[in-house]
Coordinates of C-alpha atoms in Angstrom, one line a residue:
M1 CA -0.5 41.1 -100.4
K2 CA 2.9 39.5 -101.3
T3 CA 1.5 36.4 -98.9
E4 CA -2.5 36.7 -100.9
N5 CA -0.3 36.3 -104.2
E6 CA 1.7 33.4 -103.0
G7 CA -1.5 31.2 -101.5
R8 CA -2.9 31.6 -104.8
A9 CA 0.1 31.2 -107.0
G10 CA 0.1 27.9 -104.6
L11 CA -3.5 26.5 -105.6
L12 CA -2.8 27.5 -109.7
Y13 CA 0.4 24.9 -108.9
G14 CA -1.9 22.6 -106.8
I15 CA -4.4 22.3 -109.2
G16 CA -2.0 22.0 -112.3
A17 CA -0.2 19.4 -110.3
Y18 CA -3.5 17.4 -109.1
G19 CA -4.9 18.0 -112.6
M20 CA -2.1 17.0 -115.0
W21 CA -2.2 13.3 -112.7
G22 CA -5.9 12.9 -113.4
L23 CA -5.9 13.6 -117.5
V24 CA -2.7 11.3 -117.5
P25 CA -4.9 8.3 -119.0
L26 CA -5.1 10.8 -122.3
F27 CA -1.3 10.3 -122.9
W28 CA -0.7 7.0 -122.2
P29 CA -2.7 5.4 -125.5
L30 CA -1.0 7.7 -127.1
L31 CA 2.1 5.6 -126.5
K32 CA 0.6 2.4 -128.6
P33 CA 2.0 0.3 -130.1
A34 CA 5.2 0.2 -127.6
G35 CA 3.9 -2.5 -124.6
A36 CA 3.5 -1.4 -121.1
I37 CA 6.5 -2.8 -120.0
E38 CA 8.2 -0.6 -122.6
I39 CA 6.4 2.3 -121.8
L40 CA 7.5 1.8 -117.9
A41 CA 11.0 1.5 -119.6
H42 CA 10.9 4.7 -121.2
R43 CA 9.4 6.4 -117.9
M44 CA 12.2 5.5 -115.8
A45 CA 15.1 5.9 -118.1
W46 CA 13.5 9.7 -119.4
S47 CA 12.4 10.6 -115.9
L48 CA 15.7 10.4 -114.7
V49 CA 17.2 12.6 -117.3
F50 CA 15.0 15.4 -116.9
V51 CA 15.0 15.6 -113.5
G52 CA 18.6 15.7 -113.2
L53 CA 18.8 18.0 -116.0
A54 CA 16.2 20.4 -113.2
L55 CA 18.8 19.2 -110.4
L56 CA 21.8 20.6 -112.5
V57 CA 19.6 23.8 -113.5
L58 CA 18.9 24.7 -109.8
R59 CA 22.3 23.3 -108.3
R60 CA 20.9 21.2 -105.7
W61 CA 23.0 18.3 -105.3
G62 CA 24.5 18.4 -101.6
W63 CA 22.2 15.9 -100.5
V64 CA 24.2 13.1 -102.8
R65 CA 26.5 13.2 -100.6
E66 CA 24.5 12.7 -97.3
L67 CA 22.4 9.8 -99.2
A68 CA 25.6 8.4 -99.9
R69 CA 26.7 8.2 -96.6
S70 CA 23.5 6.3 -95.4
P71 CA 22.9 2.9 -96.5
R72 CA 19.6 2.9 -94.5
K73 CA 17.7 5.4 -96.7
L74 CA 19.7 4.0 -99.5
G75 CA 17.9 0.9 -98.8
L76 CA 14.6 2.6 -98.3
I77 CA 15.4 4.2 -101.6
T78 CA 15.3 1.2 -103.1
L79 CA 12.1 -0.2 -101.7
A80 CA 10.8 2.9 -103.3
A81 CA 11.9 2.8 -106.7
T82 CA 10.9 -1.2 -106.5
V83 CA 7.1 0.3 -105.2
I84 CA 6.4 3.0 -107.5
T85 CA 7.7 0.9 -110.3
V86 CA 5.0 -1.5 -109.6
N87 CA 2.6 1.4 -109.0
W88 CA 3.3 2.6 -112.3
G89 CA 3.6 -0.4 -114.3
L90 CA -0.1 -1.3 -113.7
Y91 CA -1.5 1.9 -114.0
I92 CA -0.4 2.1 -117.1
W93 CA -1.7 -1.2 -118.0
S94 CA -4.8 -0.7 -116.6
V95 CA -5.5 2.8 -118.7
N96 CA -3.9 1.1 -122.0
S97 CA -6.3 -1.9 -121.6
G98 CA -9.6 -0.7 -120.4
H99 CA -9.3 -0.1 -116.7
V100 CA -9.4 3.4 -116.0
V101 CA -12.6 3.5 -113.7
E102 CA -10.6 0.8 -111.5
A103 CA -7.7 2.7 -111.4
S104 CA -9.2 5.7 -110.7
L105 CA -10.8 3.6 -107.6
G106 CA -7.3 2.8 -106.3
Y107 CA -6.5 6.7 -105.8
F108 CA -9.8 7.4 -104.5
I109 CA -9.3 4.6 -101.0
N110 CA -5.2 5.2 -100.7
P111 CA -6.3 7.8 -98.6
L112 CA -8.2 5.4 -96.2
V113 CA -5.2 2.9 -97.4
T114 CA -2.5 6.1 -95.8
I115 CA -4.8 5.7 -92.7
T116 CA -4.7 1.7 -92.3
L117 CA -0.5 1.6 -92.5
G118 CA -0.6 4.4 -90.1
V119 CA -2.5 2.8 -87.4
L120 CA -0.9 -0.6 -88.4
V121 CA 2.9 0.0 -88.8
L122 CA 3.0 3.6 -87.1
Q123 CA 0.6 2.7 -84.0
E124 CA -1.2 5.6 -84.9
R125 CA -4.7 6.4 -82.6
L126 CA -7.6 7.0 -85.1
R127 CA -10.6 9.1 -84.0
P128 CA -14.5 7.9 -84.1
A129 CA -14.6 9.5 -87.3
Q130 CA -11.5 8.3 -89.5
W131 CA -12.3 5.0 -87.9
A132 CA -15.6 5.2 -89.5
A133 CA -14.5 6.3 -92.7
V134 CA -12.2 2.9 -92.5
G135 CA -15.2 0.8 -92.1
I136 CA -17.2 2.7 -94.7
G137 CA -14.1 1.7 -97.0
F138 CA -14.2 -1.6 -96.4
A139 CA -17.4 -2.2 -97.0
A140 CA -17.2 -0.7 -100.0
V141 CA -14.6 -3.0 -101.6
L142 CA -16.4 -6.2 -100.5
V143 CA -19.3 -4.4 -101.9
L144 CA -17.0 -4.5 -105.3
A145 CA -15.7 -7.6 -104.8
I146 CA -19.0 -9.0 -104.8
G147 CA -20.2 -7.3 -108.0
Y148 CA -16.8 -8.4 -109.8
G149 CA -16.7 -11.6 -108.4
Q150 CA -13.2 -11.1 -107.5
P151 CA -11.6 -8.5 -105.4
P152 CA -11.0 -5.4 -107.2
W153 CA -7.1 -6.2 -107.5
I154 CA -6.3 -3.1 -109.5
S155 CA -8.0 -0.4 -106.7
L156 CA -5.9 -2.2 -104.7
V157 CA -2.6 -3.1 -105.5
L158 CA -2.4 0.8 -107.1
A159 CA -3.5 1.9 -103.2
F160 CA -1.9 0.0 -101.2
S161 CA 1.7 0.6 -103.5
F162 CA 1.3 4.3 -103.1
A163 CA 0.5 3.8 -99.8
L164 CA 3.5 2.3 -98.9
Y165 CA 5.6 4.6 -101.1
G166 CA 4.2 7.4 -99.3
L167 CA 5.4 5.5 -96.1
V168 CA 8.6 5.2 -97.2
K169 CA 9.0 8.6 -98.5
K170 CA 8.1 10.2 -95.3
K171 CA 10.9 7.9 -93.3
V172 CA 13.5 8.6 -95.8
N173 CA 12.7 12.5 -95.9
I174 CA 14.4 14.6 -98.6
G175 CA 12.8 16.7 -101.2
G176 CA 10.4 15.4 -103.5
L177 CA 12.7 16.3 -106.5
E178 CA 15.6 15.0 -104.6
S179 CA 14.0 11.7 -104.0
L180 CA 12.4 11.0 -107.1
A181 CA 16.2 11.6 -109.0
A182 CA 17.5 8.9 -106.5
E183 CA 14.5 6.5 -107.1
T184 CA 14.9 6.8 -111.1
A185 CA 18.3 6.1 -110.6
V186 CA 18.1 2.9 -109.1
Q187 CA 15.7 2.0 -111.6
F188 CA 17.6 3.4 -114.7
L189 CA 20.0 0.4 -115.6
P190 CA 17.5 -2.2 -115.0
A191 CA 15.3 0.3 -117.6
L192 CA 18.1 0.5 -119.9
A193 CA 18.8 -3.0 -119.8
Y194 CA 15.2 -3.8 -120.7
L195 CA 15.2 -1.1 -123.5
V196 CA 17.9 -3.1 -125.0
W197 CA 17.1 -6.3 -125.0
L198 CA 14.2 -5.5 -126.5
G199 CA 16.2 -3.5 -128.7
S200 CA 18.1 -6.7 -129.9
R201 CA 14.8 -9.4 -130.1
G202 CA 13.6 -6.3 -132.8
T203 CA 10.9 -5.9 -130.9
L204 CA 11.7 -2.2 -130.0
A205 CA 9.0 0.6 -130.2
F206 CA 11.3 3.7 -129.5
G207 CA 12.0 4.5 -133.1
A208 CA 10.0 2.5 -135.1
H209 CA 7.4 4.5 -135.4
G210 CA 8.2 7.8 -136.6
A211 CA 9.5 10.6 -135.2
G212 CA 6.2 11.9 -133.4
H213 CA 6.3 8.6 -131.5
T214 CA 9.6 8.6 -130.7
A215 CA 9.1 12.0 -128.7
L216 CA 6.3 10.7 -127.0
L217 CA 8.1 8.6 -125.5
V218 CA 11.0 10.5 -124.4
A219 CA 7.6 13.0 -123.2
T220 CA 6.9 10.5 -120.5
G221 CA 9.9 11.9 -118.2
L222 CA 8.2 15.5 -118.4
V223 CA 4.9 13.6 -118.0
T224 CA 7.0 12.0 -114.3
A225 CA 8.3 15.5 -113.3
V226 CA 6.1 18.6 -114.0
P227 CA 3.9 17.7 -112.3
L228 CA 6.2 16.9 -108.9
V229 CA 7.7 19.7 -109.7
C230 CA 3.8 21.7 -109.5
F231 CA 3.5 20.3 -106.6
G232 CA 6.5 20.8 -105.0
A233 CA 5.7 24.6 -105.4
A234 CA 2.2 24.2 -104.0
A235 CA 3.8 22.2 -100.7
I236 CA 5.0 25.5 -99.6
R237 CA 2.4 28.1 -100.2
V238 CA -0.6 26.4 -99.2
P239 CA -2.7 24.7 -96.0
L240 CA -2.0 21.0 -96.1
S241 CA -5.7 20.6 -95.5
T242 CA -6.1 22.2 -99.2
L243 CA -3.7 20.5 -100.3
G244 CA -5.7 17.5 -99.0
L245 CA -8.7 18.8 -100.8
L246 CA -6.8 19.3 -104.1
Q247 CA -6.0 15.3 -103.9
Y248 CA -9.2 13.9 -105.1
L249 CA -8.8 16.0 -108.1
A250 CA -6.9 13.6 -109.4
P251 CA -8.8 10.5 -109.6
T252 CA -11.8 12.4 -110.4
F253 CA -10.5 13.5 -113.5
Q254 CA -9.7 9.6 -114.2
F255 CA -12.9 8.4 -112.9
L256 CA -15.4 11.4 -115.8
L257 CA -12.5 10.1 -118.3
G258 CA -12.7 6.6 -117.6
I259 CA -16.8 6.6 -117.9
L260 CA -17.3 9.6 -120.1
Y261 CA -14.5 9.5 -122.6
F262 CA -13.2 5.5 -122.6
H263 CA -17.0 4.1 -122.1
E264 CA -16.3 1.7 -119.9
A265 CA -19.5 0.3 -117.7
M266 CA -20.6 1.3 -114.4
P267 CA -22.8 -1.4 -113.7
P268 CA -25.4 -1.1 -110.2
E269 CA -23.0 -2.7 -108.1
R270 CA -19.6 -0.8 -109.2
W271 CA -21.8 2.4 -108.2
A272 CA -22.6 1.4 -105.3
G273 CA -18.8 1.1 -103.9
F274 CA -17.8 3.6 -105.4
S275 CA -20.6 5.4 -102.9
L276 CA -19.6 4.1 -99.9
V277 CA -16.0 5.1 -101.4
W278 CA -17.3 8.5 -102.0
L279 CA -19.2 8.7 -98.1
A280 CA -16.2 7.6 -96.3
L281 CA -13.7 10.2 -98.0
T282 CA -16.4 12.6 -97.0
I283 CA -16.5 12.4 -93.8
L284 CA -12.8 11.8 -93.2
T285 CA -12.5 15.4 -95.1
W286 CA -14.8 16.8 -92.8
D287 CA -13.0 14.9 -89.6
A288 CA -9.9 16.9 -91.8
L289 CA -11.3 20.1 -91.8
R290 CA -13.1 20.1 -88.4
T291 CA -9.5 19.3 -86.6
N292 CA -7.4 21.8 -88.5
R293 CA -9.5 24.4 -87.1
R294 CA -10.4 23.2 -83.3
S295 CA -6.8 23.3 -83.5
R296 CA -5.9 26.9 -85.0
A297 CA -8.7 27.9 -82.2
A298 CA -6.7 25.9 -79.8
I299 CA -3.5 28.1 -81.0
A300 CA -5.1 31.3 -81.3
A301 CA -6.6 31.2 -77.6
A302 CA -2.8 30.1 -76.2
T303 CA -0.9 33.5 -78.4
A304 CA -3.8 35.6 -76.6
A305 CA -3.5 34.2 -73.2
G306 CA 0.0 33.6 -73.5
A307 CA 0.4 37.8 -74.5
G308 CA -2.4 38.9 -72.0
A309 CA -0.1 37.3 -69.4
A310 CA 3.0 39.2 -70.5
G311 CA 1.2 42.0 -70.6
T312 CA -0.5 41.6 -66.7
A313 CA 3.0 40.9 -65.7
G314 CA 4.5 44.1 -67.6
T315 CA 1.8 46.7 -65.5
A316 CA 1.7 44.7 -62.0
G317 CA 3.4 45.5 -59.4
T318 CA 6.4 48.3 -59.3
P319 CA 6.8 49.0 -62.8
E320 CA 10.5 48.9 -63.3
P321 CA 12.1 48.6 -67.1
V322 CA 14.1 45.6 -66.8
E323 CA 10.9 43.9 -65.8
G324 CA 8.6 45.5 -68.8
A325 CA 11.9 44.3 -71.0
G326 CA 11.4 40.7 -69.5
S327 CA 7.9 40.3 -70.5
V328 CA 8.1 41.9 -73.9
E329 CA 10.6 38.7 -74.2
D330 CA 7.9 36.4 -72.6
A331 CA 5.1 37.3 -75.1
G332 CA 7.2 36.9 -78.3
S333 CA 8.4 33.1 -76.7
V334 CA 4.9 32.6 -76.3
E335 CA 3.9 33.2 -79.9
G336 CA 7.6 31.6 -81.8
A337 CA 6.0 28.8 -79.6
G338 CA 2.5 29.1 -81.4
S339 CA 3.7 29.8 -84.5
V340 CA 5.8 26.6 -84.2
R341 CA 3.2 24.2 -83.3
A342 CA 0.8 25.7 -86.4
T343 CA 3.2 24.7 -88.7
P344 CA 2.8 20.8 -89.1
T345 CA -0.9 21.6 -89.0
N346 CA -1.4 25.2 -91.4
G347 CA 1.2 24.5 -93.9
R348 CA 3.8 21.6 -94.9

């Protein structure tokens, strides 16, 4: 019963995280007349404040000492902060400049870019279905480039920057909240310097357009931190395959907002490009679910075979108590190995 409740809670946390990420295009226009770079600077500065408060409440500071002792991890954190700054800044600009649909495309093709980076950087091997999905995704970009008269650079920069960010985070290997704290600590001084510079020129929007607007700029920290906290809560409660499906909620919401709320144009060539991307993602998801089922079946078969072999060994020959005890331990070790192997497949 507890596991079932945990699963339901994890699903709700996941829907909440990706739902908030999907609806965030409604938030950035509220911050006008602040420009995209000022909004970005506020997001970086206030995110550190709110994440720092969260870590203070949770009393999770042990990672700071470990991180400070690792120049390699500090370098990777700095790289992650740089890459996510580009991603955040371009996303805010694209939403406030009427490119919500193109931004949503970036997060639709992000899984395909992530797979490509896995092949190029980590030397990973792809299954035939994954190769097909990547090929269809490449064709979609070509169709969109021909339709636009130029490559969909907003989508590509968002997709590649976020995929690279994920790759760097994988190598750093620290918790989501802790990682965001470290990244925003790197971002804080440049962000603060930019805000001070705007203030010295008299062009700072913060505090110049009423208390409500000021509060919204402060809330950029919450808009960043709250979905991440929900995502972290979901990640430890639901299988990775479920999270993989939930991730499509965010770009889907963004796409629908772009069409239905912001009334952005969708000419035939754009529909054709998006349809190819959706086909690629369908193949990718089908392949992931099929592989997950096969992995579960293989683990269950191995566990059952190990338990059966242990039971046979326990009953064969002279039934000495010591031999029986050894069989029970062997069965337990087989189950334990199965559980360890299942962990990366079924949950994180």
